[in-house]
Amino acid sequence: MSITFKLYASLTDYLPPDAQRSNQMPMQVAPDATIADIVAPFNMPPKLVHLVLINGVFIPPEQRATKTLVDGDVLAIWPPIAGG
């Protein structure tokens, strides 16, 4: 199935070079792929996978190893935000 994978802020560095400018890429994933399965090949440190949304809906950390997506979903991830 086809999804859109988006990474924001410093996480865009984990995307392939041709996807970094737009911060997103289309992906083909297995129908039973979980968020954790989709994120794993990008080798992002777990502490940087902070805010995770599917179609704009927050997915809590305890659901990311079991939550699956459906065709056409948008998976977006933000790192922790720091500021002062």
JSON list of C-alpha atoms in Angstrom, two decimals:
[
{"chain": "A", "resi": 1, "resn": "MET", "atom": "CA", "xyz": [0.00, 0.00, 0.00]},
{"chain": "A", "resi": 2, "resn": "SER", "atom": "CA", "xyz": [1.06, 3.58, -0.52]},
{"chain": "A", "resi": 3, "resn": "ILE", "atom": "CA", "xyz": [1.60, 6.17, 2.22]},
{"chain": "A", "resi": 4, "resn": "THR", "atom": "CA", "xyz": [3.31, 9.55, 2.48]},
{"chain": "A", "resi": 5, "resn": "PHE", "atom": "CA", "xyz": [6.15, 9.78, 5.00]},
{"chain": "A", "resi": 6, "resn": "LYS", "atom": "CA", "xyz": [7.04, 13.25, 6.29]},
{"chain": "A", "resi": 7, "resn": "LEU", "atom": "CA", "xyz": [9.87, 14.29, 8.58]},
{"chain": "A", "resi": 8, "resn": "TYR", "atom": "CA", "xyz": [10.23, 17.79, 10.02]},
{"chain": "A", "resi": 9, "resn": "ALA", "atom": "CA", "xyz": [13.01, 20.03, 11.33]},
{"chain": "A", "resi": 10, "resn": "SER", "atom": "CA", "xyz": [16.31, 18.21, 11.95]},
{"chain": "A", "resi": 11, "resn": "LEU", "atom": "CA", "xyz": [14.74, 14.85, 11.08]},
{"chain": "A", "resi": 12, "resn": "THR", "atom": "CA", "xyz": [14.71, 15.71, 7.37]},
{"chain": "A", "resi": 13, "resn": "ASP", "atom": "CA", "xyz": [18.40, 14.74, 7.37]},
{"chain": "A", "resi": 14, "resn": "TYR", "atom": "CA", "xyz": [17.27, 11.11, 7.71]},
{"chain": "A", "resi": 15, "resn": "LEU", "atom": "CA", "xyz": [15.38, 11.20, 4.42]},
{"chain": "A", "resi": 16, "resn": "PRO", "atom": "CA", "xyz": [17.07, 10.30, 1.13]},
{"chain": "A", "resi": 17, "resn": "PRO", "atom": "CA", "xyz": [18.77, 13.38, -0.40]},
{"chain": "A", "resi": 18, "resn": "ASP", "atom": "CA", "xyz": [16.16, 13.81, -3.13]},
{"chain": "A", "resi": 19, "resn": "ALA", "atom": "CA", "xyz": [13.35, 13.96, -0.53]},
{"chain": "A", "resi": 20, "resn": "GLN", "atom": "CA", "xyz": [15.01, 16.30, 1.97]},
{"chain": "A", "resi": 21, "resn": "ARG", "atom": "CA", "xyz": [14.03, 19.53, 0.26]},
{"chain": "A", "resi": 22, "resn": "SER", "atom": "CA", "xyz": [10.31, 18.72, 0.31]},
{"chain": "A", "resi": 23, "resn": "ASN", "atom": "CA", "xyz": [10.58, 16.87, 3.68]},
{"chain": "A", "resi": 24, "resn": "GLN", "atom": "CA", "xyz": [8.39, 14.05, 2.40]},
{"chain": "A", "resi": 25, "resn": "MET", "atom": "CA", "xyz": [8.42, 10.96, 0.29]},
{"chain": "A", "resi": 26, "resn": "PRO", "atom": "CA", "xyz": [5.93, 8.44, -0.99]},
{"chain": "A", "resi": 27, "resn": "MET", "atom": "CA", "xyz": [6.46, 4.93, 0.34]},
{"chain": "A", "resi": 28, "resn": "GLN", "atom": "CA", "xyz": [5.16, 1.47, -0.37]},
{"chain": "A", "resi": 29, "resn": "VAL", "atom": "CA", "xyz": [4.65, -0.45, 2.88]},
{"chain": "A", "resi": 30, "resn": "ALA", "atom": "CA", "xyz": [3.17, -3.80, 3.82]},
{"chain": "A", "resi": 31, "resn": "PRO", "atom": "CA", "xyz": [-0.48, -3.68, 4.92]},
{"chain": "A", "resi": 32, "resn": "ASP", "atom": "CA", "xyz": [0.52, -4.89, 8.39]},
{"chain": "A", "resi": 33, "resn": "ALA", "atom": "CA", "xyz": [3.44, -2.45, 8.80]},
{"chain": "A", "resi": 34, "resn": "THR", "atom": "CA", "xyz": [3.38, -0.58, 12.09]},
{"chain": "A", "resi": 35, "resn": "ILE", "atom": "CA", "xyz": [4.71, 2.91, 12.69]},
{"chain": "A", "resi": 36, "resn": "ALA", "atom": "CA", "xyz": [7.77, 1.36, 14.31]},
{"chain": "A", "resi": 37, "resn": "ASP", "atom": "CA", "xyz": [8.32, -0.86, 11.25]},
{"chain": "A", "resi": 38, "resn": "ILE", "atom": "CA", "xyz": [8.13, 2.13, 8.91]},
{"chain": "A", "resi": 39, "resn": "VAL", "atom": "CA", "xyz": [10.48, 4.30, 10.99]},
{"chain": "A", "resi": 40, "resn": "ALA", "atom": "CA", "xyz": [13.12, 1.61, 11.71]},
{"chain": "A", "resi": 41, "resn": "PRO", "atom": "CA", "xyz": [14.96, 1.65, 8.33]},
{"chain": "A", "resi": 42, "resn": "PHE", "atom": "CA", "xyz": [15.64, 5.38, 8.71]},
{"chain": "A", "resi": 43, "resn": "ASN", "atom": "CA", "xyz": [17.79, 4.74, 11.81]},
{"chain": "A", "resi": 44, "resn": "MET", "atom": "CA", "xyz": [16.50, 7.75, 13.73]},
{"chain": "A", "resi": 45, "resn": "PRO", "atom": "CA", "xyz": [17.40, 7.81, 17.42]},
{"chain": "A", "resi": 46, "resn": "PRO", "atom": "CA", "xyz": [14.20, 6.91, 19.32]},
{"chain": "A", "resi": 47, "resn": "LYS", "atom": "CA", "xyz": [14.50, 10.05, 21.48]},
{"chain": "A", "resi": 48, "resn": "LEU", "atom": "CA", "xyz": [14.13, 12.14, 18.31]},
{"chain": "A", "resi": 49, "resn": "VAL", "atom": "CA", "xyz": [10.88, 10.45, 17.25]},
{"chain": "A", "resi": 50, "resn": "HIS", "atom": "CA", "xyz": [8.83, 12.68, 19.50]},
{"chain": "A", "resi": 51, "resn": "LEU", "atom": "CA", "xyz": [5.56, 13.87, 17.93]},
{"chain": "A", "resi": 52, "resn": "VAL", "atom": "CA", "xyz": [4.00, 11.26, 15.64]},
{"chain": "A", "resi": 53, "resn": "LEU", "atom": "CA", "xyz": [0.82, 11.95, 13.67]},
{"chain": "A", "resi": 54, "resn": "ILE", "atom": "CA", "xyz": [-1.23, 9.91, 11.23]},
{"chain": "A", "resi": 55, "resn": "ASN", "atom": "CA", "xyz": [-3.40, 12.20, 9.11]},
{"chain": "A", "resi": 56, "resn": "GLY", "atom": "CA", "xyz": [-3.00, 14.88, 11.76]},
{"chain": "A", "resi": 57, "resn": "VAL", "atom": "CA", "xyz": [-3.99, 12.63, 14.69]},
{"chain": "A", "resi": 58, "resn": "PHE", "atom": "CA", "xyz": [-1.46, 12.19, 17.51]},
{"chain": "A", "resi": 59, "resn": "ILE", "atom": "CA", "xyz": [-0.28, 8.63, 18.13]},
{"chain": "A", "resi": 60, "resn": "PRO", "atom": "CA", "xyz": [1.01, 8.10, 21.69]},
{"chain": "A", "resi": 61, "resn": "PRO", "atom": "CA", "xyz": [4.37, 6.35, 22.14]},
{"chain": "A", "resi": 62, "resn": "GLU", "atom": "CA", "xyz": [2.79, 3.21, 23.61]},
{"chain": "A", "resi": 63, "resn": "GLN", "atom": "CA", "xyz": [0.77, 2.64, 20.40]},
{"chain": "A", "resi": 64, "resn": "ARG", "atom": "CA", "xyz": [3.57, 3.10, 17.85]},
{"chain": "A", "resi": 65, "resn": "ALA", "atom": "CA", "xyz": [4.73, -0.52, 17.92]},
{"chain": "A", "resi": 66, "resn": "THR", "atom": "CA", "xyz": [1.23, -1.81, 17.13]},
{"chain": "A", "resi": 67, "resn": "LYS", "atom": "CA", "xyz": [-0.57, 0.94, 15.19]},
{"chain": "A", "resi": 68, "resn": "THR", "atom": "CA", "xyz": [-0.85, 0.18, 11.47]},
{"chain": "A", "resi": 69, "resn": "LEU", "atom": "CA", "xyz": [-1.70, 2.51, 8.62]},
{"chain": "A", "resi": 70, "resn": "VAL", "atom": "CA", "xyz": [-4.07, 2.25, 5.67]},
{"chain": "A", "resi": 71, "resn": "ASP", "atom": "CA", "xyz": [-3.55, 3.08, 2.02]},
{"chain": "A", "resi": 72, "resn": "GLY", "atom": "CA", "xyz": [-3.23, 6.83, 1.48]},
{"chain": "A", "resi": 73, "resn": "ASP", "atom": "CA", "xyz": [-2.30, 7.72, 5.08]},
{"chain": "A", "resi": 74, "resn": "VAL", "atom": "CA", "xyz": [0.20, 10.46, 5.88]},
{"chain": "A", "resi": 75, "resn": "LEU", "atom": "CA", "xyz": [2.70, 9.64, 8.62]},
{"chain": "A", "resi": 76, "resn": "ALA", "atom": "CA", "xyz": [4.39, 12.77, 9.98]},
{"chain": "A", "resi": 77, "resn": "ILE", "atom": "CA", "xyz": [7.10, 12.95, 12.65]},
{"chain": "A", "resi": 78, "resn": "TRP", "atom": "CA", "xyz": [8.64, 15.87, 14.53]},
{"chain": "A", "resi": 79, "resn": "PRO", "atom": "CA", "xyz": [11.62, 15.89, 16.89]},
{"chain": "A", "resi": 80, "resn": "PRO", "atom": "CA", "xyz": [11.36, 17.43, 20.37]},
{"chain": "A", "resi": 81, "resn": "ILE", "atom": "CA", "xyz": [11.21, 21.22, 20.20]},
{"chain": "A", "resi": 82, "resn": "ALA", "atom": "CA", "xyz": [13.58, 23.22, 22.36]},
{"chain": "A", "resi": 83, "resn": "GLY", "atom": "CA", "xyz": [13.60, 26.93, 22.84]},
{"chain": "A", "resi": 84, "resn": "GLY", "atom": "CA", "xyz": [13.95, 29.68, 25.26]}
]
